[in-house]
Coordinates of C-alpha atoms in Angstrom, one line a residue:
M1 CA -7.2 -28.5 -6.4
S2 CA -4.6 -26.0 -7.6
N3 CA -2.7 -25.8 -4.2
E4 CA -3.5 -22.1 -4.1
T5 CA -3.6 -20.0 -1.0
L6 CA -6.3 -17.4 -0.4
V7 CA -5.1 -14.5 1.7
I8 CA -7.8 -12.7 3.7
G9 CA -6.6 -9.5 5.2
G10 CA -3.6 -9.2 2.9
T11 CA -3.7 -5.4 2.7
W12 CA -3.2 -4.8 6.4
Q13 CA 0.0 -4.7 8.5
V14 CA 0.7 -8.4 9.0
G15 CA -1.1 -9.4 5.8
S16 CA 0.9 -7.1 3.6
H17 CA 4.2 -8.5 5.0
L18 CA 2.9 -12.0 4.3
V19 CA 2.1 -11.1 0.7
D20 CA 5.6 -9.8 0.2
L21 CA 7.0 -13.1 1.5
L22 CA 4.6 -15.1 -0.8
I23 CA 5.7 -13.0 -3.8
N24 CA 9.4 -13.4 -3.0
H25 CA 9.1 -17.1 -2.8
G26 CA 7.0 -17.5 -6.0
S27 CA 4.0 -18.9 -4.1
N28 CA 0.6 -19.5 -5.8
F29 CA -1.8 -17.2 -4.0
K30 CA -4.5 -14.6 -4.4
L31 CA -6.1 -12.0 -2.1
L32 CA -9.7 -11.5 -1.1
V33 CA -10.5 -7.8 -1.5
R34 CA -13.7 -5.8 -0.9
S35 CA -13.6 -3.3 -3.8
Q36 CA -12.9 -3.0 -7.5
D37 CA -10.5 -0.1 -6.6
K38 CA -8.3 -2.4 -4.5
Q39 CA -8.4 -5.1 -7.1
D40 CA -7.3 -2.7 -9.8
K41 CA -4.4 -1.5 -7.6
L42 CA -3.3 -5.1 -7.0
K43 CA -3.5 -5.9 -10.7
E44 CA -1.1 -3.1 -11.4
Q45 CA 1.4 -4.8 -9.1
G46 CA 0.8 -8.2 -10.7
I47 CA -1.0 -9.6 -7.7
K48 CA -4.1 -11.8 -8.2
S49 CA -7.2 -11.0 -6.3
I50 CA -10.9 -11.7 -6.1
I51 CA -13.7 -9.4 -4.8
G52 CA -15.6 -10.7 -1.9
E53 CA -16.2 -10.3 1.8
V54 CA -16.2 -12.4 5.0
G55 CA -19.9 -12.7 5.8
D56 CA -21.0 -12.8 2.2
E57 CA -21.4 -16.5 1.4
S58 CA -21.9 -16.1 -2.4
S59 CA -18.7 -14.2 -2.9
L60 CA -16.8 -16.6 -0.6
K61 CA -18.0 -19.6 -2.6
L62 CA -16.4 -18.1 -5.7
A63 CA -13.3 -17.1 -3.9
F64 CA -12.8 -20.7 -2.5
V65 CA -12.8 -22.3 -5.9
G66 CA -9.5 -24.1 -6.3
I67 CA -8.2 -23.0 -2.9
D68 CA -6.1 -25.4 -0.8
Q69 CA -5.6 -23.2 2.2
I70 CA -6.6 -19.9 3.7
F71 CA -4.8 -17.3 5.7
L72 CA -7.6 -15.7 7.8
L73 CA -7.2 -12.2 9.2
T74 CA -10.2 -9.9 9.7
S75 CA -10.9 -6.7 11.6
N76 CA -12.0 -6.9 15.2
A77 CA -15.7 -6.3 15.5
P78 CA -18.7 -7.6 17.5
G79 CA -20.2 -10.6 15.8
M80 CA -17.0 -11.7 14.2
F81 CA -17.6 -15.2 15.6
D82 CA -20.7 -15.7 13.5
S83 CA -19.0 -14.5 10.3
Q84 CA -15.8 -16.6 10.8
K85 CA -17.8 -19.6 11.9
A86 CA -19.7 -19.4 8.6
L87 CA -16.5 -19.1 6.7
I88 CA -15.0 -22.2 8.4
D89 CA -18.2 -24.2 7.6
L90 CA -18.1 -23.1 4.0
A91 CA -14.4 -23.9 3.7
L92 CA -15.1 -27.5 4.9
Q93 CA -18.0 -27.8 2.4
T94 CA -16.0 -26.6 -0.5
G95 CA -12.9 -28.8 0.1
V96 CA -10.5 -26.3 1.5
R97 CA -7.8 -28.3 3.3
K98 CA -6.3 -25.9 5.9
I99 CA -6.9 -22.6 7.6
V100 CA -4.2 -20.5 9.2
R101 CA -5.9 -18.0 11.5
L102 CA -4.4 -14.9 13.1
S103 CA -5.9 -14.7 16.5
A104 CA -4.6 -12.7 19.5
E105 CA -3.1 -13.1 22.9
P106 CA -4.9 -13.5 25.3
A107 CA -7.8 -15.1 23.4
D108 CA -10.1 -16.9 25.8
A109 CA -13.8 -17.8 25.1
E110 CA -14.7 -17.4 28.8
C111 CA -13.0 -14.0 29.5
D112 CA -14.9 -10.7 30.0
M113 CA -12.9 -8.9 27.3
G114 CA -15.2 -8.8 24.2
M115 CA -12.6 -8.9 21.5
Y116 CA -10.5 -11.7 23.1
S117 CA -13.6 -13.7 24.0
E118 CA -14.7 -13.6 20.3
H119 CA -11.2 -14.7 19.3
G120 CA -11.3 -17.5 21.8
K121 CA -14.7 -18.7 20.6
I122 CA -13.5 -18.7 17.0
D123 CA -10.3 -20.5 17.9
N124 CA -12.2 -23.2 19.8
Y125 CA -14.6 -23.7 16.8
L126 CA -11.8 -23.9 14.3
S127 CA -9.9 -26.4 16.4
L128 CA -12.9 -28.8 16.5
A129 CA -14.2 -28.2 13.0
G130 CA -12.5 -31.1 11.3
I131 CA -10.2 -29.1 9.1
E132 CA -6.5 -28.7 9.3
Y133 CA -5.6 -25.5 11.2
V134 CA -2.9 -23.4 12.7
I135 CA -3.8 -20.6 15.2
L136 CA -1.3 -17.9 15.8
R137 CA -1.7 -15.7 18.9
P138 CA 0.7 -12.8 18.8
T139 CA 1.2 -10.4 21.7
Y140 CA 1.4 -6.6 21.6
F141 CA 2.7 -5.3 18.3
L142 CA 6.0 -3.2 18.3
Q143 CA 4.4 -1.2 15.5
N144 CA 1.9 0.1 18.1
M145 CA 4.6 2.2 19.5
A146 CA 5.0 4.2 16.3
A147 CA 1.3 4.3 15.6
M148 CA 0.2 5.4 19.1
H149 CA 3.2 7.4 20.2
G150 CA 5.4 8.3 17.3
P151 CA 4.2 11.8 16.5
F152 CA 4.1 12.8 20.2
I153 CA 7.6 11.5 20.8
K154 CA 8.9 13.3 17.7
E155 CA 7.4 16.7 18.8
Y156 CA 7.6 16.6 22.6
N157 CA 10.2 13.8 23.4
V158 CA 7.7 12.2 25.7
F159 CA 4.9 9.6 25.6
S160 CA 2.3 8.4 28.0
Q161 CA 0.7 5.0 28.7
Y162 CA -1.3 3.2 31.4
L163 CA 0.8 0.2 32.2
G164 CA 3.3 1.3 34.8
D165 CA 6.5 -0.8 34.8
T166 CA 4.8 -3.9 33.3
K167 CA 7.1 -5.8 30.9
I168 CA 5.6 -7.2 27.7
P169 CA 7.3 -9.3 25.0
M170 CA 6.4 -7.0 22.1
I171 CA 6.6 -8.5 18.7
D172 CA 7.3 -7.0 15.3
T173 CA 4.5 -7.5 12.7
R174 CA 7.1 -8.7 10.2
D175 CA 7.8 -11.7 12.5
I176 CA 4.1 -12.5 12.8
A177 CA 4.0 -12.6 8.9
Q178 CA 7.2 -14.8 8.9
A179 CA 5.6 -17.3 11.2
A180 CA 2.4 -17.3 9.1
F181 CA 4.4 -17.9 6.0
Q182 CA 6.2 -20.9 7.5
V183 CA 3.1 -22.6 8.7
L184 CA 1.4 -22.1 5.3
Q185 CA 4.4 -23.6 3.6
H186 CA 4.8 -26.6 6.0
N187 CA 2.3 -29.0 7.5
D188 CA 4.6 -30.0 10.5
F189 CA 2.9 -27.2 12.5
N190 CA -0.7 -28.2 11.9
D191 CA -3.4 -28.5 14.5
R192 CA -1.8 -26.4 17.2
I193 CA -2.0 -23.0 18.7
Y194 CA 1.2 -20.9 18.8
Y195 CA 2.0 -17.9 20.9
L196 CA 4.2 -15.4 19.2
T197 CA 6.3 -13.0 21.2
G198 CA 9.4 -10.9 20.9
P199 CA 12.7 -12.2 22.3
K200 CA 12.5 -10.3 25.5
S201 CA 9.9 -8.7 27.8
V202 CA 10.3 -5.0 28.0
S203 CA 8.6 -2.1 29.8
F204 CA 7.7 1.2 28.3
S205 CA 10.5 2.7 30.4
D206 CA 12.9 0.2 28.7
F207 CA 11.6 1.4 25.3
A208 CA 12.2 5.0 26.3
T209 CA 15.8 4.2 27.4
V210 CA 16.7 2.5 24.2
L211 CA 15.0 5.2 22.1
S212 CA 16.9 7.9 24.0
D213 CA 20.2 6.1 23.3
K214 CA 19.4 5.6 19.6
L215 CA 18.1 9.2 19.0
Q216 CA 20.8 10.8 21.2
R217 CA 18.1 12.9 22.9
Q218 CA 16.2 12.3 26.1
I219 CA 12.8 10.5 25.6
S220 CA 10.6 10.2 28.7
Y221 CA 7.8 7.8 29.5
Q222 CA 5.0 8.9 31.7
S223 CA 2.8 6.3 33.4
I224 CA -0.8 7.6 33.5
S225 CA -4.0 6.5 35.2
Y226 CA -6.6 4.1 33.9
E227 CA -9.0 7.0 33.5
E228 CA -6.6 9.1 31.6
Q229 CA -5.8 6.3 29.2
E230 CA -9.4 5.5 28.6
A231 CA -10.2 9.1 27.9
G232 CA -7.3 9.3 25.4
L233 CA -8.5 6.2 23.5
K234 CA -12.1 7.6 23.3
S235 CA -10.9 11.0 22.2
A236 CA -9.0 9.2 19.4
G237 CA -12.2 7.7 18.1
I238 CA -11.6 4.1 19.2
P239 CA -15.0 2.3 19.2
D240 CA -16.4 1.6 22.7
W241 CA -16.3 -2.2 22.2
V242 CA -12.6 -2.1 21.3
C243 CA -11.8 0.5 24.0
D244 CA -13.5 -1.6 26.7
T245 CA -11.5 -4.6 25.6
V246 CA -8.2 -2.8 25.4
M247 CA -8.6 -1.1 28.8
K248 CA -9.5 -4.4 30.5
L249 CA -6.4 -6.0 28.9
F250 CA -4.2 -3.1 30.0
K251 CA -5.6 -3.4 33.6
K252 CA -4.9 -7.1 33.6
W253 CA -1.3 -6.5 32.4
A254 CA -0.7 -3.7 34.8
E255 CA -1.7 -5.9 37.7
N256 CA 0.6 -8.7 36.6
E257 CA 4.1 -7.6 35.7
D258 CA 5.4 -11.1 34.7
H259 CA 4.7 -11.7 31.0
M260 CA 6.6 -14.7 29.7
V261 CA 8.5 -15.0 26.4
S262 CA 7.4 -17.8 24.1
G263 CA 9.8 -19.9 22.1
D264 CA 7.2 -20.6 19.4
F265 CA 8.4 -18.1 16.9
E266 CA 11.9 -19.5 16.9
A267 CA 10.6 -23.1 16.8
I268 CA 8.5 -22.2 13.7
T269 CA 11.1 -20.1 11.8
G270 CA 14.5 -21.1 13.2
K271 CA 15.2 -17.4 13.7
K272 CA 15.4 -15.0 16.6
A273 CA 12.6 -12.5 16.8
I274 CA 13.2 -8.9 16.1
S275 CA 14.4 -7.0 19.2
I276 CA 13.3 -3.5 20.2
E277 CA 16.8 -2.3 19.4
Q278 CA 16.5 -3.6 15.8
Y279 CA 13.0 -2.2 15.5
I280 CA 14.0 1.2 16.6
D281 CA 17.1 1.3 14.4
E282 CA 14.9 0.6 11.4
H283 CA 12.2 3.2 12.4
L284 CA 14.2 6.1 13.8
T285 CA 12.6 8.6 11.4
V286 CA 9.2 7.9 12.9
F287 CA 10.4 9.1 16.3

């Protein structure tokens, strides 16, 4: 065993930040990628990778050779329980010691939200599989604000969302990567589920207020109906399975305005999570 880490999902938001941390600390790792094109681009950057895909047992067997631990992040899709269950089983068979899985809050195997039910089932299976594990469940990404609302704010100084005055402890994806890096580096956090949040619960109105102050122009938040939000997601091309899950989650949040902050990020990293003020300062050009 070479004490090497295999990063699955290393070209996405959280994964790319994790890769930067691994590089900066001289860690021994490689990425699992799906195409020769991605492998060639990573090679140009001096990053090791191997071609394979979750759900393809033969390619995963090759990818797992010499691997001590896995960071596991995949896209949300129906049937992801089956593919990740097979990956966990194969990891056990091939001698992988540990899996760090990026799940989601609120993962719950018994819930009626498809995506979060799948996450809950996978988390349950991993926790009982007999392999060392860490499960990270982050809440709403701060980066969603730029992705979903940035262009509209920039052009019209307004953004809309179905959530009313609900306050959510939004977290920066860089903090999620920082927590993942720490639990990969240390075994003190093994065999637990951690809930990752920002330092404070904030509403979309709060975000608009801070953004207005930072930009020195008035930014308005408009609370819209369930139906308007659902239509907006569908018109943006969001798959029905994801749209149904997201709308059920938004409804759950909208009906419960008390969303607690977790101390898990600080316990893992010894740092304060990034605030909305810091996030906005660093992303002003987006808005």
